[in-house]
């Protein structure tokens, strides 16, 4: 079916729209999709979900658009396609309910054929309901945050997401492929349909392969054309070489079969095009993970679905920016924690080369929050899972399915053992070409009252280790899993390999600060195929799960254990972000990310300082925290006071110089807690600190910290100056407060105002500050550590836009941008 983007000019209203009277009384607000209806709402210390949602509050809201359905479409089919709508969405057409979909992440299609009036405008209204708070363990956003498409086609057409290609084998200079094309007949009669499938290199018009079939499709039913074909001298897809093909499937309705074939002219036709990459994937305990027959270790990061200043809004450009930055830092895989991602993220991973651990659910029938998806799981899981797998199964980036994360039923409660096998088998029925996994955690939850007595109930605690309680309790749950995901249980890898020598293990979720001493284990053990940090990119909600705190060593009241820093007790309003990631919400790499890149082999040197006030204090980091090092050498009033420097380096030795004078040369440690680091103590004095890394006596790389002067100017750093006039393209503009020498002032907290004229609008404006009351949708923000960001969104009209950033006492900074045709 042909797709028409319906992103332009929807009317957004608060509340539940149940009649045209509300349309008349409330003019609403015009918005373009994708749109997050929550990100611009006030935060509150009384928010029912508290830290889970970053103190945002859910509610009822609705979207309305009048859509003209051409008269020439009559006799065909019309549908709406949602890539996800948050959540409990009801779709109404001309006042009649057409669909209800509870899952806020799963894609779905709504047939409108028998509800619309052809040759006229039709009212489409979507009500969404996020009011059952708390309904998630993190910020969800609200509304039509992934956009909507209008589908139309003849009665005999290719089903939405109905094209599935996979690689059976690559050998002797050939790729042996198989394609399944699902054809629907929404009309009467036994139809004979010719299905043609053509494969093109993405940037070429010359076909690499072509095949066809003729099939019969009964009335009001669907049939699948199964076609095997061969591509000679194929170009393969992997993370380092993301070579793509464009697949075009076409179907022609040839006519009706009664007792013999009767042709009909003109024959109606339909077409669908998708991306595809030729690659194979397998996993075993001897060779590990194999992509195209080559061993791969997954350098992975978990990702939630939101996009920081933009809320949950997602587009291809947004996701390409994120995936591109992760690749530059050394990542080759992401886990879509803990629900189906947007199709934009999947396409970005296809195009840029990023493996995807594609996850379905955070909860099954036993809930984690009172308003979560567990209420609907029993009735909805199969249709949601089917829609998710059908959408993603042709994409080469997807190499592993996940049936869930830290499922409470993992110990057998609530029928978990049989449910686990049933979900895995459902995936295999839809796609038998990829391994199936599940992110399983320790028994900090998931046991009955008898077994839970005496267990440490702190999140992801593992006090039962050494008893084999976990191994015995989860073994039936792993039935049907090709790869068993271990959340925060690296200490069990070798022990469990003795118990289950044929088990393939994946570090499906891991504490970020431990990568230095965990990664060598991943590299050494062939049956462990990778590691996924929590998390790669900071997100809204689970506020303050990552933090570092400093206490007097003699303080008897100071917290003693990392779990004493959990958000519920230590993240009061207005904590907003998780603060646990390699990149902040603006896309700037943090020290944690720099450290990981060194562990993974970067030759760069990274120099950081601890604030002087922490010297001599006892450091306590949460399990998801990281030491509080900063890229800063501005400490007014601290001259002459002791300070600690921390250097991350993959070299053998590091020398540090303060204002040109060496304070020592030390070997880089290989010991816990931070292998590939070295610490120095010195006395703070303004100027320049330089760290130089050496291997075999030769300099490898260096880094420096410089004391900045007083804030003197605003500097804008656009990542691009052009946008596509499609209503969805984004321009990311970094903002820095600099001194007269152009150096960022790392302690500057300057209130800013933004104004934009022309074809662009402000989509997001703020900083990476994890503790803030800022409204990212308004025109004011305060810099955090000298930086902020404004994100401009293109309109549907071509033209130029002018951005001006102002602050009291500073000359305004401005840039001009252009929006050109889509």
Coordinates of N, CA and C in Angstrom, one line a residue, residues 10 13 25 40 50 87 134-135 144 148 190 224 309 331 333 368 387 410 513 577 584 600 617 652-653 707 793 799:
X10 N -2.0 19.0 12.8 CA -2.9 18.4 13.7 C -3.3 19.4 14.8
X13 N -5.3 19.0 21.9 CA -6.1 19.4 23.0 C -5.8 18.6 24.2
X25 N -15.7 24.1 21.3 CA -15.5 24.9 22.5 C -14.0 25.2 22.7
X40 N 6.2 19.5 27.4 CA 6.0 20.9 27.7 C 5.2 21.2 28.9
X50 N 6.8 10.5 40.6 CA 8.0 11.0 41.2 C 9.2 10.9 40.4
X87 N -0.3 6.6 25.3 CA -0.5 5.1 25.3 C -2.0 5.0 25.5
X134 N 1.8 5.7 38.7 CA 2.9 5.5 37.8 C 2.7 4.4 36.9
X135 N 3.0 4.6 35.6 CA 2.8 3.6 34.6 C 4.1 3.1 33.9
X144 N 1.3 11.3 19.9 CA 1.7 10.7 18.6 C 3.2 11.1 18.4
X148 N 2.3 9.5 12.1 CA 1.2 8.7 11.6 C 1.3 8.8 10.0
X190 N -11.7 -15.7 -5.5 CA -10.4 -16.2 -5.4 C -9.5 -15.5 -6.5
X224 N 0.8 -16.1 1.4 CA 2.2 -15.7 1.3 C 2.8 -16.3 0.1
X309 N 16.0 16.9 25.3 CA 15.3 18.2 25.2 C 14.0 18.1 24.3
X331 N 31.0 2.2 20.3 CA 29.9 1.2 20.4 C 29.7 0.6 19.0
X333 N 26.8 -1.8 19.1 CA 25.5 -2.4 19.4 C 24.7 -1.6 20.4
X368 N 5.3 -4.1 37.3 CA 6.4 -3.4 38.1 C 5.9 -2.0 38.6
X387 N 3.3 -7.5 15.6 CA 3.4 -6.3 14.9 C 4.9 -5.8 15.0
X410 N 10.4 -14.7 36.2 CA 11.6 -15.5 35.8 C 11.9 -16.7 36.7
X513 N 30.4 1.8 35.6 CA 31.8 2.0 36.1 C 32.6 0.8 36.1
X577 N 17.0 13.8 35.1 CA 17.6 12.8 34.3 C 18.2 11.6 35.1
X584 N 25.5 12.8 27.6 CA 24.4 13.5 28.2 C 23.2 13.7 27.3
X600 N 38.0 0.2 25.4 CA 37.8 -0.5 24.1 C 38.9 -0.2 23.1
X617 N 37.8 13.3 51.1 CA 36.5 12.8 51.4 C 36.3 11.3 50.9
X652 N 51.1 2.8 28.7 CA 51.8 2.2 29.8 C 52.0 3.1 31.0
X653 N 52.3 4.4 30.7 CA 52.7 5.4 31.7 C 52.0 6.7 31.3
X707 N 42.8 26.8 32.8 CA 41.9 27.8 33.5 C 41.3 28.8 32.6
X793 N 13.5 23.1 14.6 CA 12.7 22.2 13.8 C 12.2 22.9 12.5
X799 N 12.7 28.4 3.0 CA 13.1 29.8 3.4 C 14.2 29.8 4.4

